[in-house]
């Protein structure tokens, strides 16, 4: 985990007697430091400065932003007076600040902005709980108006700024203060949202900057309608400030899991999967336990969905740890009902691999159902036939041209004794011999090259099987798309998806079997 640093600055005692209208900023800073430094909540390395002069605070801010890495998180918090001069420049009042010499006794907001710009961190958080005022008598018209424009002063990439207010609440008349500053409800709700985890609005176990601002803004406006907190952010992704120490399963998920209706439990399961995907380690552990408990749910749909997620989680763990996957036979137990598309695909692939090929059928059937006159070792003499005619490639062209000339010539001497030998030796030279020679060795050697097997009537070849199953899968896919566009869903879509996967797997298996031949 990247380092997390926080610098908290508070000023409640001033040398200028006019700057004494705030309510215990030091206590607010110490309460925030206690929450941020808690390793169970935020785990920040916290430095707190209370009632320090401007040069000490300026040096501390410079050191705070110096030497940070890109992945480190920095949080700068200031509570006290924010004073705006007649030209519109903003200063943060310190213990030695005098309102008639702000340039030399206060910390200019421009200096803080430059320090932040020079920091390499891409996650810089600035929290200002200031009560702003004008530095000159209220009878004189300020050139820049009453708005402070705090967010515009601290714009920059990689920054998130939260401010309690953005307008002057009081002004000066001589040595006295006119108006009153709102008490620090901003920091109080800031600390409360982090301490009890109530600022975790999405229930994922983490409190981000955006969630904390939304929580504080709602509670501050409800308590002090005239005070309007402001927020701006220019960061990549989200900035997680703290963890929710009291995270529990959301109430709607607890009700859904306890419901006797399977649809409610399925909806709760989807919520558990989402929280497991986006939550922190505590949320992942709790949601995983609940999901695995649903594997034994009495609803087939709920149990199949939970089982699919559990299998995917185990596969992801195996990939992370580098362990080999189990064999297919062990992945699908015979007693488990098939309830998901993945299980259907595994069963179909296993059965397709276990089916005998056409070559194996051709090899097995002659042995089992051979005619009485054909000996079992009949395939062995087949390669001997081409041996008797070593010049088989040469007579290929004349064999087809001279069958009429050769057949009548040997027929007259058939009455003699060579008549029995001529039929045995003639077929190699005639056209039936190459056909028999090509068809017979194809069974034991190559598994057959002719898709329709004449020895097995009514049986389709692998190519026709592949076309049949793939074509049926395409039709089922078109039907699924049509039902999906028509708004039909639920069990019908799931059933069609299972049928699509089965036909697709069997068709691909037949196609691969044909290519291997």
Coordinates of C-alpha atoms in Angstrom, one line a residue:
X1 CA 0.0 0.0 0.0
X2 CA 1.3 3.5 -0.9
X3 CA 2.3 5.9 1.9
X4 CA -0.3 8.3 3.2
X5 CA 0.7 11.6 4.7
X6 CA -1.4 14.3 6.4
X7 CA -0.5 17.8 7.7
X8 CA -3.1 19.4 9.9
X9 CA -2.8 23.2 10.7
X10 CA -5.0 25.0 13.3
X11 CA -4.8 28.5 14.7
X12 CA -7.0 29.6 17.5
X13 CA -4.7 32.2 19.3
X14 CA -3.7 35.4 17.5
X15 CA -1.6 38.4 18.4
X16 CA -4.1 40.6 16.6
X17 CA -7.0 41.1 19.0
X18 CA -9.5 41.3 16.1
X19 CA -8.8 37.7 15.0
X20 CA -10.6 36.1 18.0
X21 CA -14.0 34.9 16.9
X22 CA -13.5 31.2 16.2
X23 CA -14.5 28.2 18.3
X24 CA -11.7 25.8 19.2
X25 CA -10.0 25.0 15.9
X26 CA -7.3 23.2 17.8
X27 CA -9.8 20.7 19.1
X28 CA -11.1 20.1 15.6
X29 CA -7.6 19.4 14.3
X30 CA -6.8 17.0 17.1
X31 CA -10.1 15.1 16.6
X32 CA -9.4 14.7 12.8
X33 CA -5.8 13.7 13.6
X34 CA -7.0 10.9 15.8
X35 CA -9.3 9.5 13.1
X36 CA -6.8 9.8 10.3
X37 CA -4.0 8.1 12.2
X38 CA -6.1 5.1 13.2
X39 CA -4.7 2.2 11.3
X40 CA -8.1 0.5 11.2
X41 CA -9.7 3.6 9.6
X42 CA -7.3 5.6 7.5
X43 CA -3.7 4.8 8.4
X44 CA -2.2 8.2 7.7
X45 CA 1.1 9.5 9.0
X46 CA -0.2 12.7 10.7
X47 CA 1.6 15.9 11.7
X48 CA -0.3 18.5 13.6
X49 CA 0.7 22.2 14.0
X50 CA -1.4 24.4 16.4
X51 CA -0.9 28.1 16.9
X52 CA 2.4 28.4 15.0
X53 CA 3.8 31.5 13.2
X54 CA 3.5 31.8 9.5
X55 CA 7.2 31.1 8.7
X56 CA 7.1 27.8 10.7
X57 CA 3.9 26.7 8.9
X58 CA 5.3 27.8 5.5
X59 CA 8.4 25.7 6.0
X60 CA 6.4 22.7 7.2
X61 CA 4.2 22.9 4.1
X62 CA 7.3 23.1 1.8
X63 CA 8.8 20.0 3.5
X64 CA 5.4 18.2 3.4
X65 CA 5.1 18.4 -0.4
X66 CA 8.8 17.9 -1.1
X67 CA 10.1 14.5 -2.3
X68 CA 6.7 12.7 -2.6
X69 CA 6.2 9.9 -5.1
X70 CA 3.4 9.8 -7.7
X71 CA 1.5 7.1 -5.9
X72 CA 1.6 8.7 -2.4
X73 CA -1.5 10.4 -0.9
X74 CA -1.2 13.8 0.7
X75 CA -3.8 15.6 2.8
X76 CA -3.4 19.2 3.9
X77 CA -6.0 20.5 6.4
X78 CA -6.3 24.1 7.7
X79 CA -8.8 25.5 10.1
X80 CA -8.7 29.1 11.2
X81 CA -9.1 32.6 9.7
X82 CA -8.9 33.2 6.0
X83 CA -8.4 36.9 5.2
X84 CA -8.9 38.5 1.8
X85 CA -7.3 41.8 1.1
X86 CA -8.7 44.6 -1.0
X87 CA -7.0 43.3 -4.2
X88 CA -8.6 39.9 -3.8
X89 CA -5.6 38.0 -2.6
X90 CA -6.3 35.3 0.0
X91 CA -4.1 34.7 3.1
X92 CA -4.3 32.1 5.8
X93 CA -4.0 33.7 9.2
X94 CA -1.4 32.3 11.6
X95 CA -0.6 33.1 15.2
X96 CA 1.5 36.1 14.4
X97 CA -0.7 37.5 11.6
X98 CA -1.7 41.2 11.6
X99 CA -4.5 42.2 9.4
X100 CA -2.6 45.4 8.4
X101 CA 0.5 43.5 7.2
X102 CA -0.8 40.3 5.7
X103 CA 2.0 40.0 3.1
X104 CA 4.7 39.6 5.8
X105 CA 2.7 38.0 8.7
X106 CA 0.3 35.6 7.0
X107 CA 0.6 32.6 4.6
X108 CA -0.4 33.5 1.1
X109 CA -2.7 31.0 -0.7
X110 CA -0.5 31.5 -3.7
X111 CA 2.5 30.0 -1.9
X112 CA 0.4 26.9 -0.9
X113 CA -0.7 26.6 -4.5
X114 CA 2.9 26.7 -5.8
X115 CA 4.0 24.1 -3.2
X116 CA 1.2 21.7 -4.3
X117 CA 2.1 22.3 -8.0
X118 CA 5.7 21.2 -7.3
X119 CA 4.6 18.0 -5.7
X120 CA 4.9 14.8 -7.8
X121 CA 1.9 13.1 -6.0
X122 CA -1.1 12.6 -8.2
X123 CA -3.5 12.4 -5.2
X124 CA -3.4 15.7 -3.3
X125 CA -6.3 16.5 -1.0
X126 CA -6.7 20.0 0.4
X127 CA -9.4 20.7 3.1
X128 CA -10.1 24.3 4.2
X129 CA -12.3 24.9 7.2
X130 CA -11.9 28.6 7.1
X131 CA -14.1 31.6 8.2
X132 CA -13.3 34.2 5.5
X133 CA -13.3 37.9 6.0
X134 CA -12.3 41.1 4.4
X135 CA -9.2 42.7 5.8
X136 CA -10.3 46.3 5.5
X137 CA -13.2 48.3 6.9
X138 CA -16.6 47.4 5.6
X139 CA -17.2 51.0 4.6
X140 CA -14.6 50.7 1.8
X141 CA -15.8 48.9 -1.3
X142 CA -13.6 45.9 -2.0
X143 CA -12.3 45.6 -5.6
X144 CA -12.9 41.8 -5.8
X145 CA -16.3 41.6 -4.2
X146 CA -17.3 39.4 -1.2
X147 CA -16.8 36.0 -2.8
X148 CA -13.4 34.3 -2.0
X149 CA -13.3 32.0 -5.1
X150 CA -11.3 29.5 -3.1
X151 CA -11.6 26.6 -5.6
X152 CA -10.3 28.8 -8.4
X153 CA -7.2 29.6 -6.4
X154 CA -6.2 25.9 -5.9
X155 CA -7.0 24.5 -9.3
X156 CA -4.5 21.9 -10.6
X157 CA -4.2 18.4 -11.9
X158 CA -4.2 15.6 -9.3
X159 CA -6.0 17.8 -6.7
X160 CA -9.2 17.5 -4.7
X161 CA -10.3 20.5 -2.7
X162 CA -13.0 20.7 0.0
X163 CA -13.9 23.9 1.6
X164 CA -16.4 24.7 4.4
X165 CA -17.6 27.9 2.7
X166 CA -16.7 30.3 0.0
X167 CA -18.0 33.7 1.2
X168 CA -17.0 36.2 3.8
X169 CA -19.0 35.8 7.1
X170 CA -17.7 38.9 8.9
X171 CA -15.8 42.1 8.4
X172 CA -13.7 44.7 10.4
X173 CA -14.6 48.1 11.6
X174 CA -11.6 49.6 13.2
X175 CA -10.4 47.2 15.9
X176 CA -13.8 45.5 16.3
X177 CA -15.4 42.7 14.3
X178 CA -18.8 43.0 12.7
X179 CA -20.7 39.8 12.1
X180 CA -20.2 36.3 13.4
X181 CA -18.5 33.2 12.2
X182 CA -20.3 29.9 11.9
X183 CA -19.2 27.3 14.4
X184 CA -17.2 24.5 12.9
X185 CA -19.9 22.0 11.9
X186 CA -17.9 21.1 8.8
X187 CA -15.0 19.4 10.6
X188 CA -17.4 17.8 13.1
X189 CA -19.3 16.0 10.4
X190 CA -16.1 15.3 8.6
X191 CA -14.7 13.4 11.6
X192 CA -18.1 11.7 12.3
X193 CA -18.4 10.4 8.7
X194 CA -14.9 8.9 8.9
X195 CA -15.1 7.5 12.4
X196 CA -18.3 5.5 12.2
X197 CA -18.1 4.8 8.4
X198 CA -21.4 6.6 7.7
X199 CA -19.7 8.4 4.8
X200 CA -19.5 5.1 2.9
X201 CA -22.5 5.9 0.8
X202 CA -22.2 3.0 -1.7
X203 CA -21.5 0.4 0.9
X204 CA -18.3 -0.9 -0.7
X205 CA -16.3 -0.6 2.5
X206 CA -14.3 2.5 1.4
X207 CA -14.8 6.2 2.0
X208 CA -13.7 8.3 -1.0
X209 CA -13.3 12.0 -1.3
X210 CA -16.5 12.4 -3.3
X211 CA -18.5 10.3 -0.8
X212 CA -17.1 12.3 2.1
X213 CA -18.0 15.6 0.5
X214 CA -21.6 14.4 -0.3
X215 CA -22.0 13.2 3.3
X216 CA -20.7 16.4 4.9
X217 CA -22.5 18.7 2.5
X218 CA -25.9 17.1 3.3
X219 CA -25.4 17.3 7.1
X220 CA -23.9 20.8 7.1
X221 CA -26.7 22.3 5.0
X222 CA -29.3 20.5 7.1
X223 CA -27.8 22.0 10.3
X224 CA -26.6 25.4 8.9
X225 CA -28.6 26.3 5.8
X226 CA -26.6 29.5 5.1
X227 CA -23.3 27.6 4.9
X228 CA -22.6 25.9 1.6
X229 CA -19.5 23.6 1.4
X230 CA -17.8 23.5 -2.0
X231 CA -15.8 20.8 -3.7
X232 CA -13.7 20.4 -6.9
X233 CA -11.7 17.4 -8.1
X234 CA -9.3 16.8 -11.0
X235 CA -7.8 13.4 -10.3
X236 CA -7.7 10.1 -12.2
X237 CA -9.9 7.5 -10.7
X238 CA -11.0 7.9 -7.1
X239 CA -9.2 8.8 -3.9
X240 CA -9.9 6.5 -1.0
X241 CA -9.4 8.4 2.3
X242 CA -10.5 5.7 4.8
X243 CA -12.1 2.3 5.3
X244 CA -15.5 1.7 6.9
X245 CA -14.6 0.1 10.2
X246 CA -18.2 -0.9 10.9
X247 CA -19.1 -2.3 7.5
X248 CA -22.0 -4.8 7.5
X249 CA -24.0 -6.4 4.8
X250 CA -26.5 -3.9 3.5
X251 CA -30.0 -4.3 4.8
X252 CA -31.6 -4.9 1.3
X253 CA -29.2 -7.7 0.7
X254 CA -29.9 -9.3 4.0
X255 CA -33.6 -9.2 3.3
X256 CA -33.1 -10.6 -0.2
X257 CA -31.0 -13.5 1.1
X258 CA -33.6 -14.4 3.7
X259 CA -36.5 -14.2 1.3
X260 CA -38.3 -17.5 0.5
X261 CA -38.7 -16.3 -3.1
X262 CA -36.0 -17.5 -5.5
X263 CA -36.1 -14.4 -7.6
X264 CA -35.3 -12.2 -4.5
X265 CA -32.4 -14.4 -3.6
X266 CA -31.1 -14.3 -7.2
X267 CA -31.3 -10.5 -7.1
X268 CA -29.4 -10.5 -3.8
X269 CA -26.8 -12.7 -5.3
X270 CA -26.2 -10.2 -8.1
X271 CA -25.7 -7.5 -5.5
X272 CA -23.2 -9.7 -3.6
X273 CA -21.2 -10.3 -6.8
X274 CA -21.1 -6.5 -7.5
X275 CA -19.9 -5.8 -4.0
X276 CA -17.3 -8.5 -4.3
X277 CA -16.0 -7.0 -7.4
X278 CA -15.7 -3.4 -6.2
X279 CA -15.3 -3.8 -2.4
X280 CA -12.1 -3.9 -0.3
X281 CA -10.7 -7.0 1.4
X282 CA -13.2 -7.1 4.2
X283 CA -16.1 -6.8 1.8
X284 CA -14.7 -9.4 -0.5
X285 CA -14.3 -11.9 2.3
X286 CA -17.8 -11.4 3.6
X287 CA -19.5 -11.5 0.2
X288 CA -17.6 -14.5 -0.9
X289 CA -18.8 -16.4 2.2
X290 CA -22.4 -15.5 1.4
X291 CA -22.0 -16.5 -2.3
X292 CA -20.5 -19.9 -1.5
X293 CA -23.4 -20.5 0.9
X294 CA -25.8 -20.1 -2.0
X295 CA -24.2 -22.9 -3.9
X296 CA -26.4 -25.3 -1.9
X297 CA -29.5 -23.2 -2.3
X298 CA -32.7 -25.2 -3.1
X299 CA -33.3 -23.1 -6.2
X300 CA -31.6 -24.6 -9.2
X301 CA -31.1 -21.1 -10.8
X302 CA -29.6 -19.6 -7.7
X303 CA -27.3 -22.5 -7.0
X304 CA -26.1 -22.7 -10.6
X305 CA -25.3 -19.0 -10.7
X306 CA -23.4 -19.2 -7.4
X307 CA -21.6 -22.3 -8.6
X308 CA -20.5 -20.6 -11.8
X309 CA -19.2 -17.6 -9.8
X310 CA -17.3 -19.9 -7.4
X311 CA -15.7 -21.8 -10.3
X312 CA -14.6 -18.5 -11.9
X313 CA -13.2 -17.3 -8.6
X314 CA -11.2 -20.6 -8.2
X315 CA -9.9 -20.3 -11.8
X316 CA -8.8 -16.7 -11.2
X317 CA -7.0 -17.9 -8.0
X318 CA -5.3 -20.7 -9.9
X319 CA -4.1 -18.3 -12.5
X320 CA -2.8 -15.9 -9.9
X321 CA -1.0 -18.7 -8.0
X322 CA 0.2 -20.4 -11.2
X323 CA -1.3 -23.8 -10.4
X324 CA -2.4 -26.1 -13.3
X325 CA -6.2 -26.5 -13.7
X326 CA -7.8 -29.9 -12.8
X327 CA -8.8 -32.4 -15.5
X328 CA -12.2 -32.1 -17.2
X329 CA -13.5 -35.3 -15.5
X330 CA -12.9 -33.8 -12.1
X331 CA -14.4 -30.4 -13.0
X332 CA -18.0 -31.8 -13.4
X333 CA -19.0 -34.3 -10.9
X334 CA -21.6 -36.8 -12.1
X335 CA -24.0 -36.1 -9.3
X336 CA -24.2 -32.4 -9.8
X337 CA -27.2 -31.2 -11.9
X338 CA -26.3 -29.1 -15.0
X339 CA -27.5 -25.6 -14.4
X340 CA -25.3 -23.3 -16.3
X341 CA -23.9 -22.8 -19.8
X342 CA -20.4 -23.6 -18.7
X343 CA -21.4 -27.0 -17.3
X344 CA -23.4 -27.8 -20.4
X345 CA -20.3 -27.0 -22.5
X346 CA -18.1 -29.2 -20.4
X347 CA -20.5 -32.1 -20.5
X348 CA -21.0 -31.8 -24.3
X349 CA -17.2 -31.5 -24.9
X350 CA -16.5 -34.6 -22.8
X351 CA -19.2 -36.7 -24.4
X352 CA -18.1 -35.5 -27.9
X353 CA -14.5 -36.6 -27.2
X354 CA -15.7 -40.0 -25.8
X355 CA -17.8 -40.8 -29.0
X356 CA -16.1 -43.2 -31.4
X357 CA -15.0 -41.8 -34.7
X358 CA -16.1 -43.1 -38.1
X359 CA -12.8 -44.8 -38.6
X360 CA -13.1 -46.7 -35.3
X361 CA -16.6 -47.9 -36.3
X362 CA -15.3 -49.1 -39.7
X363 CA -12.4 -50.9 -38.0
X364 CA -14.6 -52.5 -35.3
X365 CA -17.6 -53.6 -37.5
X366 CA -15.8 -55.8 -40.0
X367 CA -14.4 -57.8 -37.1
X368 CA -17.7 -58.1 -35.3
X369 CA -20.0 -58.7 -38.3
X370 CA -17.7 -60.2 -40.9
X371 CA -19.0 -62.7 -43.5
X372 CA -18.2 -66.3 -43.0
X373 CA -16.0 -66.4 -46.1
X374 CA -13.8 -63.5 -45.1
X375 CA -11.0 -64.1 -42.6
X376 CA -10.3 -61.6 -39.9
X377 CA -6.8 -60.7 -41.2
X378 CA -8.3 -59.6 -44.5
X379 CA -6.9 -56.1 -44.3
X380 CA -3.3 -57.5 -44.2
X381 CA -3.2 -58.8 -47.8
X382 CA -4.4 -55.5 -49.1
X383 CA -1.0 -53.9 -49.2
X384 CA 0.3 -57.0 -50.9
X385 CA -1.8 -56.3 -54.0
X386 CA 0.2 -53.3 -55.0
X387 CA 3.4 -55.3 -54.4
X388 CA 2.5 -57.7 -57.2
X389 CA 2.1 -54.8 -59.5
X390 CA 5.1 -52.6 -58.8
X391 CA 4.4 -50.6 -62.0
X392 CA 1.0 -49.6 -60.8
X393 CA 1.6 -45.9 -61.5
X394 CA 2.5 -46.6 -65.1
X395 CA -0.6 -48.6 -66.2
X396 CA -3.0 -46.1 -64.7
X397 CA -3.6 -44.5 -68.1
X398 CA -3.7 -47.6 -70.3
X399 CA -5.7 -49.6 -67.8
X400 CA -8.8 -47.5 -68.5
X401 CA -8.1 -47.5 -72.3
X402 CA -7.5 -51.3 -72.7
X403 CA -10.1 -53.0 -70.5
X404 CA -12.1 -54.2 -73.6
X405 CA -8.9 -55.6 -75.3
X406 CA -7.6 -57.4 -72.3
X407 CA -10.8 -59.0 -71.1
X408 CA -11.7 -61.0 -74.2
X409 CA -8.1 -62.3 -74.7
X410 CA -7.8 -64.4 -71.5
X411 CA -11.4 -65.7 -71.7
X412 CA -10.8 -68.5 -74.3
X413 CA -8.2 -70.2 -72.1
X414 CA -10.5 -70.3 -69.1
X415 CA -11.2 -74.0 -69.8
X416 CA -7.7 -74.9 -69.0
X417 CA -6.1 -75.0 -65.6
X418 CA -4.8 -71.4 -65.7
X419 CA -8.4 -70.3 -65.8
X420 CA -8.5 -70.3 -62.0
X421 CA -5.4 -68.3 -61.6
X422 CA -6.3 -65.7 -64.2
X423 CA -9.3 -64.3 -62.1
X424 CA -7.0 -64.1 -59.1
X425 CA -4.3 -62.2 -61.0
X426 CA -6.5 -60.3 -63.4
X427 CA -8.3 -58.0 -60.9
X428 CA -5.0 -56.2 -60.0
X429 CA -4.7 -55.1 -63.6
X430 CA -8.3 -54.2 -64.1
X431 CA -10.1 -51.1 -62.9
X432 CA -11.8 -52.7 -59.8
X433 CA -8.4 -53.4 -58.3
X434 CA -7.4 -49.7 -57.8
X435 CA -10.8 -49.0 -56.3
X436 CA -10.6 -51.9 -53.9
X437 CA -7.0 -51.0 -53.1
X438 CA -8.0 -47.4 -52.4
X439 CA -11.0 -48.3 -50.2
X440 CA -9.7 -51.2 -48.2
X441 CA -6.5 -49.7 -46.7
X442 CA -8.3 -46.5 -46.0
X443 CA -10.1 -48.1 -43.0
X444 CA -7.1 -49.4 -40.9
X445 CA -4.6 -46.8 -42.1
X446 CA -6.2 -43.3 -42.5
X447 CA -9.6 -43.8 -41.0
X448 CA -11.4 -43.4 -44.4
X449 CA -11.5 -40.4 -46.8
X450 CA -15.1 -40.8 -48.1
X451 CA -17.6 -38.9 -45.8
X452 CA -20.6 -41.3 -46.4
X453 CA -19.6 -44.8 -45.4
X454 CA -21.4 -47.4 -47.6
X455 CA -20.7 -50.1 -45.0
X456 CA -22.9 -48.2 -42.4
X457 CA -26.2 -47.4 -44.1
X458 CA -28.0 -44.3 -42.8
X459 CA -25.0 -42.9 -41.0
X460 CA -23.8 -39.3 -41.8
X461 CA -20.2 -38.4 -42.1
X462 CA -18.4 -36.0 -39.8
X463 CA -18.8 -33.1 -42.3
X464 CA -22.5 -33.6 -42.5
X465 CA -22.7 -33.9 -38.7
X466 CA -20.7 -30.7 -38.3
X467 CA -22.9 -28.8 -40.7
X468 CA -26.0 -30.0 -39.1
X469 CA -25.0 -29.1 -35.5
X470 CA -23.5 -25.7 -36.5
X471 CA -26.5 -24.8 -38.6
X472 CA -28.8 -25.7 -35.7
X473 CA -26.7 -23.6 -33.3
X474 CA -26.9 -20.6 -35.6
X475 CA -30.7 -20.9 -35.8
X476 CA -30.9 -21.1 -32.0
X477 CA -28.6 -18.0 -31.7
X478 CA -30.9 -16.1 -34.1
X479 CA -33.9 -17.1 -32.0
X480 CA -32.2 -15.9 -28.8
X481 CA -31.4 -12.5 -30.3
X482 CA -35.0 -12.2 -31.6
X483 CA -36.4 -13.0 -28.1
X484 CA -33.9 -10.6 -26.5
X485 CA -34.9 -7.7 -28.7
X486 CA -38.5 -8.6 -28.1
X487 CA -38.1 -8.1 -24.4
X488 CA -38.5 -11.8 -23.5
X489 CA -36.1 -13.0 -20.8
X490 CA -35.7 -15.4 -18.0
X491 CA -35.7 -19.2 -18.1
X492 CA -36.5 -19.4 -21.9
X493 CA -33.4 -17.4 -22.9
X494 CA -31.2 -19.5 -20.5
X495 CA -32.6 -22.8 -21.9
X496 CA -32.0 -21.7 -25.5
X497 CA -28.5 -20.6 -24.5
X498 CA -27.8 -24.0 -23.1
X499 CA -29.1 -25.7 -26.3
X500 CA -26.9 -23.3 -28.4
X501 CA -23.8 -24.2 -26.5
X502 CA -24.4 -28.0 -26.8
X503 CA -24.9 -27.9 -30.5
X504 CA -22.0 -25.5 -31.0
X505 CA -19.6 -27.8 -29.1
X506 CA -20.7 -31.0 -30.8
X507 CA -20.5 -29.3 -34.3
X508 CA -17.0 -28.0 -33.6
X509 CA -15.9 -31.4 -32.3
X510 CA -17.1 -33.1 -35.5
X511 CA -15.4 -30.4 -37.6
X512 CA -12.1 -30.9 -35.8
X513 CA -12.4 -34.7 -36.1
X514 CA -12.8 -34.4 -39.9
X515 CA -9.9 -32.0 -40.2
X516 CA -7.6 -34.4 -38.2
X517 CA -8.4 -37.1 -40.7

